[in-house]
PDB file of C-alpha atoms and ligand atoms in Angstrom:
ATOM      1  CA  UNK A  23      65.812  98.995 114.924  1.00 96.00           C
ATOM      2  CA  UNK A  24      68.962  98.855 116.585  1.00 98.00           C
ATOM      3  CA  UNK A  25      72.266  99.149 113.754  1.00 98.00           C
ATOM      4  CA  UNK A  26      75.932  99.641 113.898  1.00 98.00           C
ATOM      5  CA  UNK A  27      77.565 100.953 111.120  1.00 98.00           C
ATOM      6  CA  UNK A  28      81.243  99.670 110.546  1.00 98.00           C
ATOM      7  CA  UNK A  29      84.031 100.976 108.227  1.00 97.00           C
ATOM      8  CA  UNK A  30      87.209 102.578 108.430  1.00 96.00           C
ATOM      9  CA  UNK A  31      87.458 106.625 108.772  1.00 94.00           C
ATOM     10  CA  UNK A  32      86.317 107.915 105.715  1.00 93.00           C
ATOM     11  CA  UNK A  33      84.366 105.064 104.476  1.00 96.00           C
ATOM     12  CA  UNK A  34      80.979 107.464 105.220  1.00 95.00           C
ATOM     13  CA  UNK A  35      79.253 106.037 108.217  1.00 97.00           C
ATOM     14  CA  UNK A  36      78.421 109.521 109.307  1.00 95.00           C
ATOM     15  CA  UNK A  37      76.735 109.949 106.189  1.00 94.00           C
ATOM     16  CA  UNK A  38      74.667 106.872 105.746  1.00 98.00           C
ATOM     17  CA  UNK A  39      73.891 107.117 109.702  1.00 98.00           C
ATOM     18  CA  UNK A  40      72.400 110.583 108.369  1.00 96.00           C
ATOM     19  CA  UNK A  41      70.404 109.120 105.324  1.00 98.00           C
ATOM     20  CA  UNK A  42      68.935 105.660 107.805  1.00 98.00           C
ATOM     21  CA  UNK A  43      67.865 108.832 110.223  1.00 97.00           C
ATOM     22  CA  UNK A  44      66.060 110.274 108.268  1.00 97.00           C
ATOM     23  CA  UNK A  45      64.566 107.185 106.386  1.00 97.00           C
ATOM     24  CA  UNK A  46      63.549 105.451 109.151  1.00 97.00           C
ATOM     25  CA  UNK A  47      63.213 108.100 112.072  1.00 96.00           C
ATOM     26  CA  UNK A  48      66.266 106.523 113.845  1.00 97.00           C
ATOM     27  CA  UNK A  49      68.878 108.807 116.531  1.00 98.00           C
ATOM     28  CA  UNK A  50      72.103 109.340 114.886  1.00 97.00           C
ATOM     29  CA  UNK A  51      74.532 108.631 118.152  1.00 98.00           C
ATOM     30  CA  UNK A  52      78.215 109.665 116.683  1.00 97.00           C
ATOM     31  CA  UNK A  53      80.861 109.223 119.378  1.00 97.00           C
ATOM     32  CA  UNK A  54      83.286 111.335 117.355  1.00 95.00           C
ATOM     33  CA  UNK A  55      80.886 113.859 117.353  1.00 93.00           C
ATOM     34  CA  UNK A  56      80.294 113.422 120.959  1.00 95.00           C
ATOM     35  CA  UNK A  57      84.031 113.900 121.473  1.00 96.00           C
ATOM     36  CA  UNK A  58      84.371 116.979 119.703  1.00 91.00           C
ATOM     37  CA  UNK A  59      81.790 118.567 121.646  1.00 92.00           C
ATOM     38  CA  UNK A  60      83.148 117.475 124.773  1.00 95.00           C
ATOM     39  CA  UNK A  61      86.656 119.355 123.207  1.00 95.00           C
ATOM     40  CA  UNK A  62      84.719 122.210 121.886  1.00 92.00           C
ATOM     41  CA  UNK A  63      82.953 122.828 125.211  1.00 95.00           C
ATOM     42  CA  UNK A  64      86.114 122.103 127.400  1.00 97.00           C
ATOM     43  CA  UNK A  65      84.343 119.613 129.860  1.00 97.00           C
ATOM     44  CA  UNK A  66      86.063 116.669 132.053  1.00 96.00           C
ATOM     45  CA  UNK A  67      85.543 114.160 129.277  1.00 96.00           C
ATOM     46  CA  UNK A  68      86.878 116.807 126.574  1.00 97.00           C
ATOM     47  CA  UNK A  69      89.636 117.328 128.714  1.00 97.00           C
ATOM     48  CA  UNK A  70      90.766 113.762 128.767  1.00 96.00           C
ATOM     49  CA  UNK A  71      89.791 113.121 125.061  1.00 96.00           C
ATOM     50  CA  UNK A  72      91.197 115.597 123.171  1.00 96.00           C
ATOM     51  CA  UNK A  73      94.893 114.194 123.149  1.00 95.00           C
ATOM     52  CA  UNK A  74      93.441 110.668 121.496  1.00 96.00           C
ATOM     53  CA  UNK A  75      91.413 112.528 119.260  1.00 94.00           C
ATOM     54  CA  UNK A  76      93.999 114.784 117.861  1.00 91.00           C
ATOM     55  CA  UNK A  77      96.452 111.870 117.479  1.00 90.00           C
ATOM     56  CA  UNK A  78      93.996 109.649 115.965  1.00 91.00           C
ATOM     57  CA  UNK A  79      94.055 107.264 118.919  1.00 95.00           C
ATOM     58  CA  UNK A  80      91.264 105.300 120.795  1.00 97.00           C
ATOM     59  CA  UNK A  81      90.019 106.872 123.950  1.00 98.00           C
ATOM     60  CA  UNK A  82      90.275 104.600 126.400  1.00 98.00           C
ATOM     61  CA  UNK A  83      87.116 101.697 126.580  1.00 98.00           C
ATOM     62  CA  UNK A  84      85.717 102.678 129.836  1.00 97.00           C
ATOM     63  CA  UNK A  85      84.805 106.514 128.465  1.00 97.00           C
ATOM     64  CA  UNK A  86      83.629 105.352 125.793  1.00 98.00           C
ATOM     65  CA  UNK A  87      81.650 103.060 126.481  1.00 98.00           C
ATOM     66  CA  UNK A  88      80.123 105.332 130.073  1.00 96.00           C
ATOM     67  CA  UNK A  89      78.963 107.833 126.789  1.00 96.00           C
ATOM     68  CA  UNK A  90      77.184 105.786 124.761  1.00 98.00           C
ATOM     69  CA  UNK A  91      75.390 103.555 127.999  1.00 97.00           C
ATOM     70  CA  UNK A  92      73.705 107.400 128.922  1.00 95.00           C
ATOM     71  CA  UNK A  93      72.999 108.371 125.497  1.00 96.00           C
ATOM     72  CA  UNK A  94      71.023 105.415 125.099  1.00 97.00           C
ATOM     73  CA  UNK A  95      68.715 105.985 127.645  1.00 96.00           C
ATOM     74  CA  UNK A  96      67.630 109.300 125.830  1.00 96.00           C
ATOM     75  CA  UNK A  97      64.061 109.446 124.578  1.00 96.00           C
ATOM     76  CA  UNK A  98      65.134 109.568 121.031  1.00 96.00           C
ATOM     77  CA  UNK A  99      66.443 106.071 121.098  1.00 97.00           C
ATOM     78  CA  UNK A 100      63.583 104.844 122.294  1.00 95.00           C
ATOM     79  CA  UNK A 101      62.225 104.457 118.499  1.00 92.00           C
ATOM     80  CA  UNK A 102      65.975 102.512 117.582  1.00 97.00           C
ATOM     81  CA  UNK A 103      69.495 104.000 116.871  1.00 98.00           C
ATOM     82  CA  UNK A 104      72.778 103.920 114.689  1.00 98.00           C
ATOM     83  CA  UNK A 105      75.781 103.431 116.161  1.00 98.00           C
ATOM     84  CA  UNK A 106      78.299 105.349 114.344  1.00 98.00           C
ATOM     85  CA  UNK A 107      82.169 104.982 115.486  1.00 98.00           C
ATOM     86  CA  UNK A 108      81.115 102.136 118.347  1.00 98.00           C
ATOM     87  CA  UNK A 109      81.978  99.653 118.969  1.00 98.00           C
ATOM     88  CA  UNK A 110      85.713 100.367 118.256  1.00 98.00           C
ATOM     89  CA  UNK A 111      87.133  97.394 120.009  1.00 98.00           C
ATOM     90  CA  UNK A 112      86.271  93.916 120.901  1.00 98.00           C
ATOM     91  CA  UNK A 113      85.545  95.068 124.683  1.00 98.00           C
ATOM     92  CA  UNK A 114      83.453  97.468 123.542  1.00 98.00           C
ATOM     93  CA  UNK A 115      81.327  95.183 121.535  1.00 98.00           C
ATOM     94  CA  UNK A 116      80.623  92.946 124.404  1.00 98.00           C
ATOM     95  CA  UNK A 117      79.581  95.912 126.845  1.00 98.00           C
ATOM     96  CA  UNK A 118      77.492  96.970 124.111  1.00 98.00           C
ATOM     97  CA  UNK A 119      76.012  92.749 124.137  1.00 98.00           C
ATOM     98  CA  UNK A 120      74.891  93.488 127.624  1.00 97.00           C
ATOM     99  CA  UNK A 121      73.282  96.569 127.590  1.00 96.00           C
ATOM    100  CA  UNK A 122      71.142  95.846 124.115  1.00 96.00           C
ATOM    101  CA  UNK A 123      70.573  93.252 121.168  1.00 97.00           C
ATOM    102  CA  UNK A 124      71.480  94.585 117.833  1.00 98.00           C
ATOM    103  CA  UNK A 125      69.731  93.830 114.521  1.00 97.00           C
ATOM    104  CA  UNK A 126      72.318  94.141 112.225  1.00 97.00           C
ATOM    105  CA  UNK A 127      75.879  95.350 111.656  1.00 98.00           C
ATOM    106  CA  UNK A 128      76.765  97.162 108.682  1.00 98.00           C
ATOM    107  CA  UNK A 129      80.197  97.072 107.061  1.00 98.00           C
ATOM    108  CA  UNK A 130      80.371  99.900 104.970  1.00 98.00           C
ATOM    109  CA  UNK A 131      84.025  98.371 102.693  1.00 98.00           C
ATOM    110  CA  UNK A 132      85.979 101.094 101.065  1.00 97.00           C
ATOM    111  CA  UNK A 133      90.043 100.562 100.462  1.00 94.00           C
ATOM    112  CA  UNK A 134      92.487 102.653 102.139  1.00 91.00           C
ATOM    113  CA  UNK A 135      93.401 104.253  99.138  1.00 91.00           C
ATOM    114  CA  UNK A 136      90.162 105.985  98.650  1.00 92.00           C
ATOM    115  CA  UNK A 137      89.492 106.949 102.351  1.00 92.00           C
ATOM    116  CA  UNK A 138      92.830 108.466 102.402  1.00 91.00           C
ATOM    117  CA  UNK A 139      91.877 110.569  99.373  1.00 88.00           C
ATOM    118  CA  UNK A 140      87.949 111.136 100.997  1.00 89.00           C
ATOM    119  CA  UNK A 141      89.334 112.183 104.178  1.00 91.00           C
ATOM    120  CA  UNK A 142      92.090 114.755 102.787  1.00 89.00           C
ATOM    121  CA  UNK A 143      89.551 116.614 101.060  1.00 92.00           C
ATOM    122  CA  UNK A 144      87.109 116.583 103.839  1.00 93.00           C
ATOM    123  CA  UNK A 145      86.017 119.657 105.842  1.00 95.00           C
ATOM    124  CA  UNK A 146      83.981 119.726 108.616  1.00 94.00           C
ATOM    125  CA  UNK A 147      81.451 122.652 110.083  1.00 95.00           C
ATOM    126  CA  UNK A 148      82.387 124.124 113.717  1.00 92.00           C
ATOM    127  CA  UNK A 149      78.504 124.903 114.036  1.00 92.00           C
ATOM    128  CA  UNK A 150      76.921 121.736 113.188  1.00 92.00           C
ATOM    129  CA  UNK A 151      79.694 119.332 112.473  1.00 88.00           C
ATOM    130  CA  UNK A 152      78.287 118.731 108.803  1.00 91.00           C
ATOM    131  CA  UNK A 153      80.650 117.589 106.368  1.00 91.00           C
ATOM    132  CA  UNK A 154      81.613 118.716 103.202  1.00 94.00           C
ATOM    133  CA  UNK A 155      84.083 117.714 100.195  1.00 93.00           C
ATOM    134  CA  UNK A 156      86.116 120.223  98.747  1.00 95.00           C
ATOM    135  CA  UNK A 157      85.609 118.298  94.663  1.00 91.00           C
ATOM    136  CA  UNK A 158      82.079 119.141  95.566  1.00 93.00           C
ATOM    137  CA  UNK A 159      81.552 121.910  97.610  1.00 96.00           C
ATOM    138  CA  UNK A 160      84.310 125.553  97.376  1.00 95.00           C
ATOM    139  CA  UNK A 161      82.457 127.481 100.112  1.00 97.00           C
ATOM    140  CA  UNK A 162      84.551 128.271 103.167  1.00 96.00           C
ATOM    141  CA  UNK A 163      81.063 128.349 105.311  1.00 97.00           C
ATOM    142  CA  UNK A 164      78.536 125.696 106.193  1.00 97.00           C
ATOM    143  CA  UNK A 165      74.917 126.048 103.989  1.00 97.00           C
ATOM    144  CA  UNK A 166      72.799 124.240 106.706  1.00 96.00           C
ATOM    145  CA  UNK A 167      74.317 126.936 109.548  1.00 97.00           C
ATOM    146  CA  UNK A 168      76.673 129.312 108.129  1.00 97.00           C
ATOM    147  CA  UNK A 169      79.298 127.977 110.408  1.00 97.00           C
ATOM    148  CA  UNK A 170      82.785 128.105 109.516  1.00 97.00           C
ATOM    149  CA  UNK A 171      84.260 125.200 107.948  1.00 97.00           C
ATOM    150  CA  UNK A 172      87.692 123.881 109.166  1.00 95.00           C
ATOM    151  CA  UNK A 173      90.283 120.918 108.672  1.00 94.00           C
ATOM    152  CA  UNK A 174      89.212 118.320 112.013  1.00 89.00           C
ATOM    153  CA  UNK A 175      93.047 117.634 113.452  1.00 86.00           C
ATOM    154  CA  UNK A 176      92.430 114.084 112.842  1.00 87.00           C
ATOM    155  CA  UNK A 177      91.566 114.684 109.342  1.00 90.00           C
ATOM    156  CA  UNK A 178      95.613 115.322 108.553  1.00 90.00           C
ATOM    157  CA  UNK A 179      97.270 113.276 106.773  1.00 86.00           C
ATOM    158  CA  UNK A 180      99.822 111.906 109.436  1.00 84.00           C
ATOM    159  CA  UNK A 181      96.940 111.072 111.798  1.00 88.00           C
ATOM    160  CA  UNK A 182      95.069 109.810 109.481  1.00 90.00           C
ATOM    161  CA  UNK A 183      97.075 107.000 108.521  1.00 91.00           C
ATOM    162  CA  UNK A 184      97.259 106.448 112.194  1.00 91.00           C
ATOM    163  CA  UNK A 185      93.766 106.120 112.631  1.00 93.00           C
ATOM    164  CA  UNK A 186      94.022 103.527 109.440  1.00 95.00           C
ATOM    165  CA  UNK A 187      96.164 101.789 111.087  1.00 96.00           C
ATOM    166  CA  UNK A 188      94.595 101.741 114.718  1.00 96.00           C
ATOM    167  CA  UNK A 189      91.215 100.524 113.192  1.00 97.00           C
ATOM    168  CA  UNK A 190      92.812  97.293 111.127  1.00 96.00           C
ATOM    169  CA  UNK A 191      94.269  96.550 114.783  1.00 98.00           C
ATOM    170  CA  UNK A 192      91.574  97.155 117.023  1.00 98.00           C
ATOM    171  CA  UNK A 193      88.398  97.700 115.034  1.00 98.00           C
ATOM    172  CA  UNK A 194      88.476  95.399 111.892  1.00 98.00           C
ATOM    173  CA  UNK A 195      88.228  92.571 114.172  1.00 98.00           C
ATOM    174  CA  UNK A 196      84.642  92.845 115.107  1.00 98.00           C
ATOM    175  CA  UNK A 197      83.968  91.952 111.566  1.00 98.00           C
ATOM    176  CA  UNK A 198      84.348  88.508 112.542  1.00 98.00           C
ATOM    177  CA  UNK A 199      82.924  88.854 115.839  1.00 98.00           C
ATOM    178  CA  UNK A 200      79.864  90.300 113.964  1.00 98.00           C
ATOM    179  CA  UNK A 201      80.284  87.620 111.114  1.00 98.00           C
ATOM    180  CA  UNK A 202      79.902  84.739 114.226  1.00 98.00           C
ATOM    181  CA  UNK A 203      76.381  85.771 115.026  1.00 97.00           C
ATOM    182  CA  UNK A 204      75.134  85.885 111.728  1.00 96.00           C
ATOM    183  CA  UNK A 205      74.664  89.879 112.151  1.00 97.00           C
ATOM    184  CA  UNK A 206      77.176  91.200 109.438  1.00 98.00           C
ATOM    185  CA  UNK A 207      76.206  92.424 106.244  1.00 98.00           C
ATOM    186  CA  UNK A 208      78.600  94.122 104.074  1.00 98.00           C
ATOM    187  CA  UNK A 209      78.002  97.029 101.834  1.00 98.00           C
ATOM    188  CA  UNK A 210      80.042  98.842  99.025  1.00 98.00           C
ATOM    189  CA  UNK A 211      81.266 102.288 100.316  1.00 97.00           C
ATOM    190  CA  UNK A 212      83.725 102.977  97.107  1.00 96.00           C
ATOM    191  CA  UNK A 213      80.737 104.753  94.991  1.00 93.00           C
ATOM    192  CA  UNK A 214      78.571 107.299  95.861  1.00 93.00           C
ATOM    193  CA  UNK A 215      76.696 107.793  98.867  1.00 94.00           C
ATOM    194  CA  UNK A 216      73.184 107.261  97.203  1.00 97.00           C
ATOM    195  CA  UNK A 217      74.936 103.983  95.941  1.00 97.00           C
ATOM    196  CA  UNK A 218      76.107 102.806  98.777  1.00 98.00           C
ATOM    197  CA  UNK A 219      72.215 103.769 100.838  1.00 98.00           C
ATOM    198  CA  UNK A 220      70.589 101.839  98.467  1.00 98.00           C
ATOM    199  CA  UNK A 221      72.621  98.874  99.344  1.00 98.00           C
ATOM    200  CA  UNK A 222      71.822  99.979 102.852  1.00 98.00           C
ATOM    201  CA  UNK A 223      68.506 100.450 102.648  1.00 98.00           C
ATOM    202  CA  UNK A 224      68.541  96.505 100.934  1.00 98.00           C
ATOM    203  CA  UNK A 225      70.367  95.546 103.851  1.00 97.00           C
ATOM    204  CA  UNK A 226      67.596  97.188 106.005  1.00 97.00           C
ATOM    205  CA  UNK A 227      64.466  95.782 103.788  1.00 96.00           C
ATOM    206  CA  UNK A 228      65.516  91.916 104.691  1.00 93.00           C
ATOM    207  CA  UNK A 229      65.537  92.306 108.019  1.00 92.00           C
ATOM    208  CA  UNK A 230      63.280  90.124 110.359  1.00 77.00           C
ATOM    209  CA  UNK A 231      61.831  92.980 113.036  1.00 74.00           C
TER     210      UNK A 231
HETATM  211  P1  AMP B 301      85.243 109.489 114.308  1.00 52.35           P
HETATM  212  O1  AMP B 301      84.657 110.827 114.034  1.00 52.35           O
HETATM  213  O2  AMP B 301      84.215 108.411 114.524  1.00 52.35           O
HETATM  214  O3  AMP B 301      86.285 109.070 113.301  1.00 52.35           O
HETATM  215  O4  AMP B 301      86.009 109.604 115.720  1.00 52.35           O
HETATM  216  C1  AMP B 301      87.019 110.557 115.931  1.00 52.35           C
HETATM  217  C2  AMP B 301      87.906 110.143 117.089  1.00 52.35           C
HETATM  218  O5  AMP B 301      87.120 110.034 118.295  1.00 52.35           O
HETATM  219  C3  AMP B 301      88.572 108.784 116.943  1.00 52.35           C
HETATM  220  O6  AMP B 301      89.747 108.827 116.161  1.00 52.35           O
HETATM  221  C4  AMP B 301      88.869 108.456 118.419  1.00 52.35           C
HETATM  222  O7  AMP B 301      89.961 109.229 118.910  1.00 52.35           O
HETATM  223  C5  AMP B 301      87.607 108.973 119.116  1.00 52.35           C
HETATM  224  N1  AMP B 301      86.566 107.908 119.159  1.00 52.35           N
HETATM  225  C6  AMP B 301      85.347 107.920 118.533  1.00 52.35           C
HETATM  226  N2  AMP B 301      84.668 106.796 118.789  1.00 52.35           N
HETATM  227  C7  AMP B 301      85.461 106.044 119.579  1.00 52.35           C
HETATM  228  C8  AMP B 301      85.320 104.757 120.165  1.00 52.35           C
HETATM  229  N3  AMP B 301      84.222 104.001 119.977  1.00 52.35           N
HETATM  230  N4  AMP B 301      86.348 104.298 120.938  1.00 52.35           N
HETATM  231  C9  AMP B 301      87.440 105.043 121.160  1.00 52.35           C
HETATM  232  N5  AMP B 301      87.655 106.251 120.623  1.00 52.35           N
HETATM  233  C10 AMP B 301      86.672 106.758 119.832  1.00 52.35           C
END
């Protein structure tokens, strides 16, 4: 099975991608996450990332998309994958066209109002990027590692409504380029996660594979 997961920042495609993992024995290919271990580590990529990152701007299409055409040939995709944060842009989608055929494209919809509020609350794990809610979880360290938690740059409130803004430009048009080969299927992101994965896992249950 080969998914994307749409949505705007904060409207929890990490954490279905984590849930369809572990349903359906899927790799889990985040390129935010592959960013900010490219930062973390301080390599050529993280080098030329990390200003986009922080400022809650698109790193340049050719990067990206070089990333994601390795990662797939990793034996762990070999069983399917979710896409999680690419495509980003229209250019994006169509490398993606040649390299593989998707199932299906999910569009996980949440308004801006709420995603602001998710995201502003959000902290993230500098072990094993797992993320946490602060109206759910108080600890300052990570249960699954004991890493530290931390505020992601990106996750502040100027940048976020940056990265709002840069994905109804360059991102929310692939729901129509989705939508034109009968691949899109929307799915309500404004409850809770176990809401939203049942939707998914709906989504997932009709598919012809
Ligand atoms: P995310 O964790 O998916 O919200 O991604 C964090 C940041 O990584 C984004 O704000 C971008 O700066 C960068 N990024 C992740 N995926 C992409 C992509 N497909 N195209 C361009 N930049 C990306």
């Amino acid at each position: 099975m080969k998914i994307v997961l749409l949505g705007a920042p904060g409207a929890g495609k990490g954490s279905q991608a984590e849930l369809i993992k572990k349903e359906y024995g899927l790799a889990h290919i985040s390129t935010g996450d592959a960013f900010r271990s490219n930062i973390a580590r301080g390599t050529d990529i993280g080098k030329i990332a990390k200003a986009y990152v922080e400022k809650g701007m698109l790193v340049p299409d050719e990067i990206v998309i070089e990333i994601v055409k390795e990662r797939l040939t990793h034996d762990d995709c070999k069983n399917g994958f979710i896409l999680d944060g690419f495509p980003r842009t229209i250019p994006q989608a169509i490398a993606l066209d040649k390299i593989i055929k998707l199932d299906c494209v999910i569009n996980i919809k949440v308004d801006n109002e709420i995603v602001t509020n998710r995201i502003s609350g959000r902290r993230a794990c500098r072990g094993c990027t797992q993320i946490y809610h602060i109206s759910t979880y108080s600890k300052e360290t990570c249960d699954k590692c004991g890493g530290k938690l931390y505020i992601r740059e990106d996750d502040k409130r100027e940048t976020v409504l940056n990265r709002l803004e840069v994905y109804s430009k360059e991102t929310a048009p692939l729901i129509d380029y989705y939508k034109d080969k009968n691949i899109l299927f929307d799915v309500d992101g404004s409850t809770s996660i176990a809401h939203t994965f049942e939707q998914v896992k709906e989504v997932i249950s009709k598919l012809k594979i």
